Amino acid sequence: MIQVIDYKAGNLTSVVKALNYLGAETHITQSPDDVRGADKIVLPGVGHFRATQLLHDLQLTEATREAIARGVPFLGICVGLQWLYQGSTEADSTDGLCAFGGKCERFPATHNGAELKSPHVGWNSLEDIRPDSKLLRGIAPGSFVYYTHSWRAPVSADTAATTSYGGAFTAAVERDNVMGVQFHPEKSGDAGLQLLRNFIEL
Amino acid sequence: MLTKRIIACLDVRAGRVVKGIQFVDIIDAGDPAELAHRHAAAGADEIVLLDITATHEGRGTLIDTVKRTAEKLFIPFTVGGGIRSAEDAESVFLAGADKVSINSSAIARPELIGEIGASFGAQAVIVAIDAKRSPNAADPVGDAEVYIAGGRKPTGLRVVDWAIEAEQRGAGEILLTSMDTDGMRNGFDDELTARVSQAVQIPVIASGGAGNAQHFANVFSNAQGGGHADAALAASIFHFGITDSWALKRELQLHGIPVRL
């Protein structure tokens, strides 16, 4: 059973629908016990980083930490990826899970002297795909995925793929069983479905 | 590289996709779910479904249509028409929409933009603007006016001003339809699109006038005289097989426009 965490940040329907379409059983939850006992965890989310404050308030942060420590595969999507870092300048008083170092920051207003529109909305390509990534297995470099966000995570050794917009940012992050994607796999056509299938099959 | 988006639009009435020619001679163009999937398979980057009747009695049909369409659609899906409250928006999100498009209701009560955004995120709110040039004004393009009620009622608002306000109130994208070019298949209103695109930070979707690949290339162009659009929407050129998105995008690539292929 995949536990899909509901923290009132946007629409869960699309993520659940895609997982079910691929044959996975899902359960939408806000319960720390469900999260502790999960086979797999998905943390979706669009919108504002401060919504993740609810994860702390509902004691889901500690439950997630425990599940991750015993090897449960975890996938954060969009704000769900950003939550894996120390935090985001979008909501400075709300801490992330701190599974990865660094803070998420807003896209710069300009890049190489040209104005940069924000949010970054649309289909952009995956680059620098790490060959050992379990999550991105079978997804070719240059594959297009769908983004909609204004904050982004820094590139580090745990980055599994990058995308370029105002410079490179972390498109996917992966260390052992902890994974995240900044794009929306549930809205990224075949490449997105392949990624979700990879996660389901872990 | 971030690509320019091709958006296929389905005008839906009483659960069927319809296409009018100059607002009359409504032709049945098929089942929404079936057409949405056909467009997705043919390379459309997004699907927009507009409920063009948007009557209260029709809400149940719309929700059912959205559900059926969204069920196996794994690209972004926007629903518009008759969304007057955050509750209306919620019901289409729960039925499977990723974004809603609001038009007259946002003019009537601009707070609606922020109310929907507060629950579902700014990225989920598209403010649609029906625009008409003001031929007698000093600056016919810059002074283009916002119309509501399906293009029947002028509001006295300048298009550029309203786009800026919509952005400030938390809109995620602007869907700009030029009433001057709509339905003519002679090209988008590049000049007006560029004015709006340069006035806001959020993406602008151009609509009205798509006829061929050159029209899309022009509206996507960031060069002087181009439309600076981030996305472009079309309906009829896709429905009857005049072109599909893959063919269109292959042509755009030859014009140097970045597209998802």
Short mmCIF file of C-alpha atoms in Angstrom, two decimals:
data_model
loop_
_atom_site.label_atom_id
_atom_site.label_comp_id
_atom_site.label_asym_id
_atom_site.label_seq_id
_atom_site.Cartn_x
_atom_site.Cartn_y
_atom_site.Cartn_z
CA MET A 1 0.00 0.00 0.00
CA ILE A 2 1.34 3.42 -0.95
CA GLN A 3 0.46 6.02 1.68
CA VAL A 4 -0.19 9.37 -0.03
CA ILE A 5 0.13 12.17 2.50
CA ASP A 6 -2.59 14.81 2.41
CA TYR A 7 -1.43 18.10 3.91
CA LYS A 8 -3.99 20.30 2.18
CA ALA A 9 -1.53 21.60 -0.39
CA GLY A 10 -3.30 21.43 -3.69
CA ASN A 11 -4.93 18.61 -5.49
CA LEU A 12 -4.10 14.98 -4.72
CA THR A 13 -6.48 13.60 -7.32
CA SER A 14 -4.04 13.56 -10.23
CA VAL A 15 -1.25 11.79 -8.36
CA VAL A 16 -3.56 9.14 -6.92
CA LYS A 17 -5.21 8.61 -10.31
CA ALA A 18 -1.86 8.05 -12.03
CA LEU A 19 -0.68 5.59 -9.34
CA ASN A 20 -3.96 3.67 -9.54
CA TYR A 21 -3.82 3.65 -13.34
CA LEU A 22 -0.45 1.92 -13.03
CA GLY A 23 -1.99 -0.70 -10.75
CA ALA A 24 -0.77 0.56 -7.37
CA GLU A 25 -2.97 0.52 -4.30
CA THR A 26 -3.09 3.88 -2.59
CA HIS A 27 -4.40 5.29 0.66
CA ILE A 28 -4.74 8.99 1.38
CA THR A 29 -3.72 9.78 4.92
CA GLN A 30 -2.89 12.34 7.59
CA SER A 31 -2.11 9.71 10.22
CA PRO A 32 1.44 9.30 11.62
CA ASP A 33 0.70 5.59 12.26
CA ASP A 34 -0.19 5.02 8.59
CA VAL A 35 3.05 6.71 7.60
CA ARG A 36 5.11 4.66 10.08
CA GLY A 37 3.61 1.43 8.76
CA ALA A 38 3.73 2.35 5.06
CA ASP A 39 5.25 0.18 2.34
CA LYS A 40 5.89 3.32 0.35
CA ILE A 41 5.20 7.02 0.88
CA VAL A 42 4.30 9.70 -1.65
CA LEU A 43 4.23 13.36 -0.66
CA PRO A 44 2.63 15.38 -3.47
CA GLY A 45 1.95 19.09 -3.31
CA VAL A 46 1.87 22.28 -5.25
CA GLY A 47 1.57 25.77 -3.89
CA HIS A 48 3.25 27.45 -0.96
CA PHE A 49 6.02 25.95 1.17
CA ARG A 50 4.32 27.10 4.37
CA ALA A 51 1.67 24.40 3.78
CA THR A 52 4.30 21.88 4.89
CA GLN A 53 4.01 23.34 8.41
CA LEU A 54 0.99 21.03 8.76
CA LEU A 55 3.34 18.02 8.44
CA HIS A 56 5.09 19.14 11.63
CA ASP A 57 1.81 20.02 13.36
CA LEU A 58 0.34 16.56 12.61
CA GLN A 59 3.58 14.83 13.74
CA LEU A 60 4.06 13.47 10.25
CA THR A 61 7.65 14.72 10.04
CA GLU A 62 8.85 12.37 12.78
CA ALA A 63 6.80 9.49 11.38
CA THR A 64 8.32 10.05 7.93
CA ARG A 65 11.82 10.11 9.45
CA GLU A 66 11.19 6.78 11.15
CA ALA A 67 9.80 5.19 7.99
CA ILE A 68 12.73 6.43 5.93
CA ALA A 69 15.18 5.10 8.53
CA ARG A 70 13.79 1.58 8.10
CA GLY A 71 14.19 1.79 4.34
CA VAL A 72 10.67 2.70 3.16
CA PRO A 73 10.83 4.27 -0.34
CA PHE A 74 9.74 7.91 -0.22
CA LEU A 75 8.84 10.12 -3.18
CA GLY A 76 8.29 13.86 -2.81
CA ILE A 77 6.72 15.73 -5.72
CA CYS A 78 7.18 19.48 -6.34
CA VAL A 79 6.84 21.09 -2.88
CA GLY A 80 7.26 17.50 -1.65
CA LEU A 81 10.80 17.52 -3.08
CA GLN A 82 11.51 20.94 -1.61
CA TRP A 83 10.44 19.69 1.83
CA LEU A 84 13.31 17.16 1.75
CA TYR A 85 15.78 20.07 2.01
CA GLN A 86 16.49 22.28 5.02
CA GLY A 87 13.74 24.66 4.02
CA SER A 88 12.78 27.29 1.52
CA THR A 89 13.11 31.06 1.42
CA GLU A 90 9.40 31.01 0.53
CA ALA A 91 8.59 30.32 4.22
CA ASP A 92 11.68 30.87 6.33
CA SER A 93 10.09 29.90 9.64
CA THR A 94 9.05 26.43 8.40
CA ASP A 95 11.78 23.77 8.50
CA GLY A 96 12.04 21.01 5.93
CA LEU A 97 12.91 17.38 6.67
CA CYS A 98 16.65 18.13 6.25
CA ALA A 99 17.31 14.86 4.40
CA PHE A 100 19.36 16.95 1.99
CA GLY A 101 21.46 20.03 2.67
CA GLY A 102 20.73 23.50 1.37
CA LYS A 103 17.66 25.67 1.05
CA CYS A 104 15.29 26.15 -1.86
CA GLU A 105 15.42 29.59 -3.42
CA ARG A 106 13.35 31.63 -5.84
CA PHE A 107 14.35 31.85 -9.49
CA PRO A 108 16.42 34.98 -10.11
CA ALA A 109 14.65 37.88 -11.84
CA THR A 110 17.30 37.89 -14.56
CA HIS A 111 19.71 35.35 -15.99
CA ASN A 112 22.68 36.18 -18.24
CA GLY A 113 21.33 39.72 -18.57
CA ALA A 114 17.91 38.63 -19.80
CA GLU A 115 14.67 38.83 -17.86
CA LEU A 116 13.55 35.46 -16.48
CA LYS A 117 9.83 34.81 -16.17
CA SER A 118 8.61 33.20 -12.99
CA PRO A 119 6.88 30.85 -12.32
CA HIS A 120 8.68 28.35 -14.55
CA VAL A 121 5.70 26.75 -16.27
CA GLY A 122 5.70 24.14 -19.00
CA TRP A 123 7.63 21.25 -20.47
CA ASN A 124 11.38 21.29 -19.95
CA SER A 125 14.01 18.63 -20.51
CA LEU A 126 15.83 16.34 -18.06
CA GLU A 127 19.63 16.51 -18.28
CA ASP A 128 22.58 14.94 -16.45
CA ILE A 129 20.55 11.85 -15.54
CA ARG A 130 22.60 9.84 -13.03
CA PRO A 131 23.07 6.34 -14.51
CA ASP A 132 22.55 4.66 -11.12
CA SER A 133 19.19 6.35 -10.48
CA LYS A 134 16.48 3.80 -9.73
CA LEU A 135 13.75 6.37 -10.11
CA LEU A 136 14.81 7.49 -13.60
CA ARG A 137 15.54 4.04 -15.01
CA GLY A 138 14.51 3.84 -18.68
CA ILE A 139 14.07 7.60 -19.05
CA ALA A 140 16.28 9.03 -21.78
CA PRO A 141 18.28 12.24 -21.29
CA GLY A 142 16.40 15.09 -22.96
CA SER A 143 12.98 13.65 -22.07
CA PHE A 144 10.43 16.37 -21.41
CA VAL A 145 8.56 16.72 -18.14
CA TYR A 146 6.00 19.25 -16.91
CA TYR A 147 6.92 21.93 -14.36
CA THR A 148 5.07 24.65 -12.52
CA HIS A 149 7.02 26.30 -9.68
CA SER A 150 8.82 29.47 -8.59
CA TRP A 151 11.25 28.01 -6.05
CA ARG A 152 13.92 25.41 -6.80
CA ALA A 153 16.38 23.17 -5.01
CA PRO A 154 20.16 23.51 -5.33
CA VAL A 155 22.26 21.00 -7.27
CA SER A 156 24.33 18.66 -5.08
CA ALA A 157 25.93 15.19 -5.13
CA ASP A 158 22.47 13.68 -4.48
CA THR A 159 20.97 15.31 -7.58
CA ALA A 160 19.76 12.57 -9.94
CA ALA A 161 18.89 14.87 -12.88
CA THR A 162 18.95 18.57 -13.61
CA THR A 163 16.87 20.95 -15.68
CA SER A 164 18.02 24.31 -16.99
CA TYR A 165 16.04 27.46 -16.35
CA GLY A 166 17.96 30.43 -15.07
CA GLY A 167 20.84 27.95 -14.67
CA ALA A 168 20.68 24.30 -13.63
CA PHE A 169 18.52 23.21 -10.71
CA THR A 170 17.66 19.84 -9.18
CA ALA A 171 14.96 18.16 -11.28
CA ALA A 172 15.25 14.90 -9.34
CA VAL A 173 17.07 13.97 -6.16
CA GLU A 174 17.78 10.46 -4.93
CA ARG A 175 19.78 8.93 -2.09
CA ASP A 176 19.01 5.31 -1.32
CA ASN A 177 15.26 5.21 -0.54
CA VAL A 178 14.73 8.99 -0.35
CA MET A 179 13.64 10.54 -3.65
CA GLY A 180 12.04 13.66 -4.97
CA VAL A 181 11.12 15.30 -8.27
CA GLN A 182 10.48 18.98 -8.86
CA PHE A 183 8.31 18.30 -11.92
CA HIS A 184 4.90 16.62 -11.97
CA PRO A 185 5.28 13.00 -13.11
CA GLU A 186 1.50 12.58 -13.01
CA LYS A 187 1.27 15.27 -15.72
CA SER A 188 4.38 14.44 -17.73
CA GLY A 189 2.99 11.92 -20.20
CA ASP A 190 4.93 8.70 -20.84
CA ALA A 191 8.15 9.83 -19.12
CA GLY A 192 6.21 10.66 -15.95
CA LEU A 193 4.33 7.37 -15.97
CA GLN A 194 7.64 5.50 -16.42
CA LEU A 195 9.02 7.25 -13.33
CA LEU A 196 5.97 6.39 -11.24
CA ARG A 197 6.15 2.80 -12.48
CA ASN A 198 9.81 2.67 -11.39
CA PHE A 199 8.81 3.90 -7.94
CA ILE A 200 5.93 1.42 -7.65
CA GLU A 201 8.24 -1.44 -8.59
CA LEU A 202 10.91 -0.60 -5.98
CA MET B 1 15.26 24.13 -22.52
CA LEU B 2 11.78 25.35 -21.63
CA THR B 3 9.55 24.76 -24.64
CA LYS B 4 6.65 26.73 -26.06
CA ARG B 5 3.36 24.96 -25.39
CA ILE B 6 0.64 24.00 -27.85
CA ILE B 7 -2.72 23.80 -26.11
CA ALA B 8 -5.71 22.05 -27.66
CA CYS B 9 -9.03 23.60 -26.66
CA LEU B 10 -12.34 21.75 -26.50
CA ASP B 11 -15.49 23.87 -26.44
CA VAL B 12 -18.11 21.77 -24.74
CA ARG B 13 -21.87 22.17 -24.74
CA ALA B 14 -24.13 19.74 -22.96
CA GLY B 15 -21.37 17.16 -22.78
CA ARG B 16 -20.31 17.31 -26.46
CA VAL B 17 -17.45 19.14 -28.15
CA VAL B 18 -18.85 21.72 -30.53
CA LYS B 19 -17.33 24.15 -32.95
CA GLY B 20 -19.07 27.26 -34.17
CA ILE B 21 -18.14 29.22 -37.23
CA GLN B 22 -18.42 32.92 -36.41
CA PHE B 23 -20.54 31.96 -33.41
CA VAL B 24 -23.26 30.30 -35.52
CA ASP B 25 -23.55 27.00 -37.39
CA ILE B 26 -22.55 24.91 -34.40
CA ILE B 27 -21.06 21.63 -35.56
CA ASP B 28 -20.74 18.55 -33.36
CA ALA B 29 -17.05 17.68 -33.15
CA GLY B 30 -17.24 14.66 -30.86
CA ASP B 31 -16.89 13.28 -27.37
CA PRO B 32 -14.67 15.37 -25.03
CA ALA B 33 -12.81 12.47 -23.41
CA GLU B 34 -12.15 10.81 -26.75
CA LEU B 35 -10.95 14.06 -28.35
CA ALA B 36 -8.77 14.98 -25.36
CA HIS B 37 -6.98 11.64 -25.57
CA ARG B 38 -6.61 11.93 -29.32
CA HIS B 39 -5.05 15.38 -28.91
CA ALA B 40 -2.72 14.15 -26.16
CA ALA B 41 -1.58 11.26 -28.34
CA ALA B 42 -1.10 13.66 -31.25
CA GLY B 43 1.34 15.74 -29.22
CA ALA B 44 -0.72 18.48 -27.55
CA ASP B 45 1.12 19.79 -24.47
CA GLU B 46 -2.06 20.61 -22.57
CA ILE B 47 -5.81 20.30 -22.87
CA VAL B 48 -8.32 23.05 -22.08
CA LEU B 49 -12.02 22.24 -21.78
CA LEU B 50 -14.36 25.22 -21.91
CA ASP B 51 -17.98 24.80 -20.93
CA ILE B 52 -19.47 27.32 -23.34
CA THR B 53 -23.02 27.12 -22.05
CA ALA B 54 -22.09 26.99 -18.37
CA THR B 55 -25.66 26.88 -17.17
CA HIS B 56 -26.51 25.85 -13.66
CA GLU B 57 -28.47 22.87 -14.95
CA GLY B 58 -25.44 21.78 -16.92
CA ARG B 59 -23.05 21.59 -13.94
CA GLY B 60 -23.65 17.90 -13.32
CA THR B 61 -22.93 17.10 -16.96
CA LEU B 62 -19.76 19.18 -16.81
CA ILE B 63 -18.43 17.43 -13.70
CA ASP B 64 -19.14 14.06 -15.27
CA THR B 65 -17.42 15.16 -18.49
CA VAL B 66 -14.37 16.42 -16.56
CA LYS B 67 -14.16 13.12 -14.66
CA ARG B 68 -14.34 11.02 -17.79
CA THR B 69 -11.84 13.20 -19.60
CA ALA B 70 -9.34 13.38 -16.73
CA GLU B 71 -9.43 9.70 -15.89
CA LYS B 72 -6.61 8.61 -18.18
CA LEU B 73 -5.18 11.97 -19.21
CA PHE B 74 -1.63 12.44 -17.98
CA ILE B 75 -0.89 15.92 -19.27
CA PRO B 76 -2.10 19.21 -17.73
CA PHE B 77 -5.84 19.69 -17.94
CA THR B 78 -7.64 23.02 -17.52
CA VAL B 79 -11.38 23.52 -17.13
CA GLY B 80 -13.23 26.81 -17.59
CA GLY B 81 -16.72 28.18 -17.98
CA GLY B 82 -19.18 29.11 -15.29
CA ILE B 83 -16.74 28.91 -12.35
CA ARG B 84 -18.04 31.61 -10.04
CA SER B 85 -16.80 30.60 -6.61
CA ALA B 86 -14.02 28.72 -4.84
CA GLU B 87 -16.57 25.90 -4.35
CA ASP B 88 -17.20 25.67 -8.11
CA ALA B 89 -13.44 25.49 -8.61
CA GLU B 90 -13.07 22.81 -5.96
CA SER B 91 -15.65 20.60 -7.62
CA VAL B 92 -13.78 20.61 -10.95
CA PHE B 93 -10.42 20.07 -9.23
CA LEU B 94 -11.85 17.08 -7.40
CA ALA B 95 -13.18 15.79 -10.72
CA GLY B 96 -9.61 15.80 -12.04
CA ALA B 97 -8.80 19.26 -13.42
CA ASP B 98 -5.32 20.67 -12.72
CA LYS B 99 -6.18 24.29 -13.38
CA VAL B 100 -9.31 26.38 -13.74
CA SER B 101 -9.85 29.25 -16.11
CA ILE B 102 -11.95 32.15 -14.87
CA ASN B 103 -13.10 35.14 -16.89
CA SER B 104 -16.26 37.17 -16.18
CA SER B 105 -16.41 35.97 -12.58
CA ALA B 106 -12.91 37.36 -11.90
CA ILE B 107 -13.96 40.74 -13.27
CA ALA B 108 -17.11 40.69 -11.15
CA ARG B 109 -15.17 39.77 -8.02
CA PRO B 110 -11.37 39.93 -8.40
CA GLU B 111 -10.91 38.42 -4.91
CA LEU B 112 -11.92 35.08 -6.48
CA ILE B 113 -8.42 34.76 -8.01
CA GLY B 114 -6.77 34.74 -4.59
CA GLU B 115 -9.47 32.58 -3.02
CA ILE B 116 -8.94 29.74 -5.49
CA GLY B 117 -5.16 30.18 -5.29
CA ALA B 118 -5.19 29.94 -1.50
CA SER B 119 -6.50 26.37 -1.62
CA PHE B 120 -5.05 25.04 -4.85
CA GLY B 121 -1.99 27.22 -5.51
CA ALA B 122 -1.48 30.13 -7.87
CA GLN B 123 -0.40 27.76 -10.65
CA ALA B 124 -3.96 26.39 -10.74
CA VAL B 125 -5.62 29.70 -11.61
CA ILE B 126 -5.72 30.94 -15.19
CA VAL B 127 -7.32 34.32 -15.74
CA ALA B 128 -8.86 34.41 -19.22
CA ILE B 129 -9.17 37.79 -20.87
CA ASP B 130 -11.29 38.49 -23.96
CA ALA B 131 -9.69 41.52 -25.58
CA LYS B 132 -10.67 43.87 -28.33
CA ARG B 133 -8.54 46.63 -29.80
CA SER B 134 -9.80 50.18 -29.40
CA PRO B 135 -9.51 51.54 -32.94
CA ASN B 136 -10.43 55.10 -31.96
CA ALA B 137 -8.00 55.37 -29.05
CA ALA B 138 -4.62 57.07 -29.28
CA ASP B 139 -2.99 53.67 -28.80
CA PRO B 140 -5.43 51.09 -30.22
CA VAL B 141 -3.36 48.14 -28.99
CA GLY B 142 -2.21 49.51 -25.64
CA ASP B 143 -5.74 50.69 -24.94
CA ALA B 144 -7.36 47.40 -25.98
CA GLU B 145 -10.41 46.76 -23.82
CA VAL B 146 -11.56 43.78 -21.76
CA TYR B 147 -14.92 42.26 -22.75
CA ILE B 148 -17.05 39.83 -20.74
CA ALA B 149 -20.18 37.73 -21.20
CA GLY B 150 -18.76 35.85 -24.15
CA GLY B 151 -17.47 39.01 -25.79
CA ARG B 152 -20.80 40.83 -25.66
CA LYS B 153 -20.14 43.34 -22.91
CA PRO B 154 -17.34 45.94 -22.74
CA THR B 155 -15.96 46.59 -19.25
CA GLY B 156 -14.03 49.82 -19.72
CA LEU B 157 -10.92 48.07 -18.36
CA ARG B 158 -7.64 48.22 -20.26
CA VAL B 159 -6.38 44.73 -21.06
CA VAL B 160 -2.83 45.45 -19.89
CA ASP B 161 -4.05 46.95 -16.60
CA TRP B 162 -6.32 43.99 -15.88
CA ALA B 163 -3.54 41.49 -16.70
CA ILE B 164 -1.25 43.25 -14.22
CA GLU B 165 -3.96 43.27 -11.55
CA ALA B 166 -4.72 39.58 -12.15
CA GLU B 167 -1.03 38.79 -11.67
CA GLN B 168 -0.87 40.83 -8.47
CA ARG B 169 -3.93 39.02 -7.16
CA GLY B 170 -2.21 35.70 -7.69
CA ALA B 171 -3.10 34.42 -11.16
CA GLY B 172 -0.72 31.73 -12.40
CA GLU B 173 -1.20 32.37 -16.13
CA ILE B 174 -3.07 34.67 -18.48
CA LEU B 175 -5.14 33.26 -21.34
CA LEU B 176 -5.47 36.13 -23.78
CA THR B 177 -8.07 35.80 -26.56
CA SER B 178 -8.15 38.47 -29.21
CA MET B 179 -11.69 39.03 -30.40
CA ASP B 180 -10.32 40.78 -33.47
CA THR B 181 -8.49 37.71 -34.72
CA ASP B 182 -10.63 34.93 -33.22
CA GLY B 183 -12.11 32.49 -35.70
CA MET B 184 -10.44 34.13 -38.70
CA ARG B 185 -7.49 31.72 -39.01
CA ASN B 186 -5.36 34.64 -40.20
CA GLY B 187 -2.93 34.56 -37.30
CA PHE B 188 -2.81 35.59 -33.65
CA ASP B 189 -2.80 39.20 -32.48
CA ASP B 190 0.99 39.28 -32.02
CA GLU B 191 1.19 42.95 -31.09
CA LEU B 192 -1.39 42.74 -28.32
CA THR B 193 0.04 39.45 -27.03
CA ALA B 194 3.51 41.01 -26.84
CA ARG B 195 2.20 44.03 -24.90
CA VAL B 196 0.57 41.78 -22.30
CA SER B 197 3.47 39.32 -22.14
CA GLN B 198 5.94 42.13 -21.49
CA ALA B 199 3.71 43.70 -18.83
CA VAL B 200 3.54 40.58 -16.62
CA GLN B 201 5.96 38.00 -15.23
CA ILE B 202 3.52 35.08 -15.47
CA PRO B 203 3.11 33.02 -18.66
CA VAL B 204 0.77 34.30 -21.36
CA ILE B 205 -1.24 31.91 -23.52
CA ALA B 206 -2.22 33.41 -26.88
CA SER B 207 -5.59 32.50 -28.34
CA GLY B 208 -7.61 33.43 -31.40
CA GLY B 209 -6.61 33.23 -35.02
CA ALA B 210 -4.54 30.07 -35.32
CA GLY B 211 -4.52 28.93 -38.93
CA ASN B 212 -1.09 27.52 -39.73
CA ALA B 213 2.38 26.87 -38.32
CA GLN B 214 3.69 30.29 -39.35
CA HIS B 215 1.05 31.90 -37.12
CA PHE B 216 2.33 29.93 -34.13
CA ALA B 217 5.95 30.75 -35.01
CA ASN B 218 5.08 34.45 -35.09
CA VAL B 219 3.22 34.50 -31.78
CA PHE B 220 5.99 32.49 -30.07
CA SER B 221 8.78 34.69 -31.44
CA ASN B 222 10.64 36.76 -28.84
CA ALA B 223 12.11 38.95 -31.57
CA GLN B 224 10.91 42.47 -32.41
CA GLY B 225 7.40 42.13 -33.86
CA GLY B 226 6.87 38.68 -32.34
CA GLY B 227 4.11 37.85 -29.87
CA HIS B 228 6.39 36.76 -26.96
CA ALA B 229 3.75 34.16 -26.03
CA ASP B 230 4.67 31.27 -23.75
CA ALA B 231 1.91 29.06 -25.07
CA ALA B 232 -0.73 29.17 -27.79
CA LEU B 233 -4.18 27.70 -27.92
CA ALA B 234 -6.17 26.44 -30.85
CA ALA B 235 -9.36 24.51 -31.35
CA SER B 236 -10.79 24.00 -34.79
CA ILE B 237 -7.53 23.46 -36.67
CA PHE B 238 -7.05 20.28 -34.64
CA HIS B 239 -10.59 18.92 -34.47
CA PHE B 240 -11.06 18.19 -38.11
CA GLY B 241 -7.57 16.85 -38.67
CA ILE B 242 -6.20 19.93 -40.43
CA THR B 243 -3.03 19.39 -38.49
CA ASP B 244 -1.96 17.63 -35.34
CA SER B 245 0.43 18.93 -32.71
CA TRP B 246 3.35 16.70 -33.70
CA ALA B 247 3.21 17.92 -37.30
CA LEU B 248 2.80 21.50 -36.13
CA LYS B 249 5.72 21.21 -33.72
CA ARG B 250 8.01 19.66 -36.32
CA GLU B 251 7.37 22.73 -38.47
CA LEU B 252 7.94 25.06 -35.54
CA GLN B 253 11.26 23.39 -34.84
CA LEU B 254 12.34 24.31 -38.37
CA HIS B 255 11.50 27.90 -37.46
CA GLY B 256 13.83 27.66 -34.46
CA ILE B 257 11.03 27.53 -31.87
CA PRO B 258 11.79 25.20 -28.91
CA VAL B 259 9.06 22.56 -28.70
CA ARG B 260 8.50 19.21 -27.00
CA LEU B 261 8.93 16.49 -29.62
#
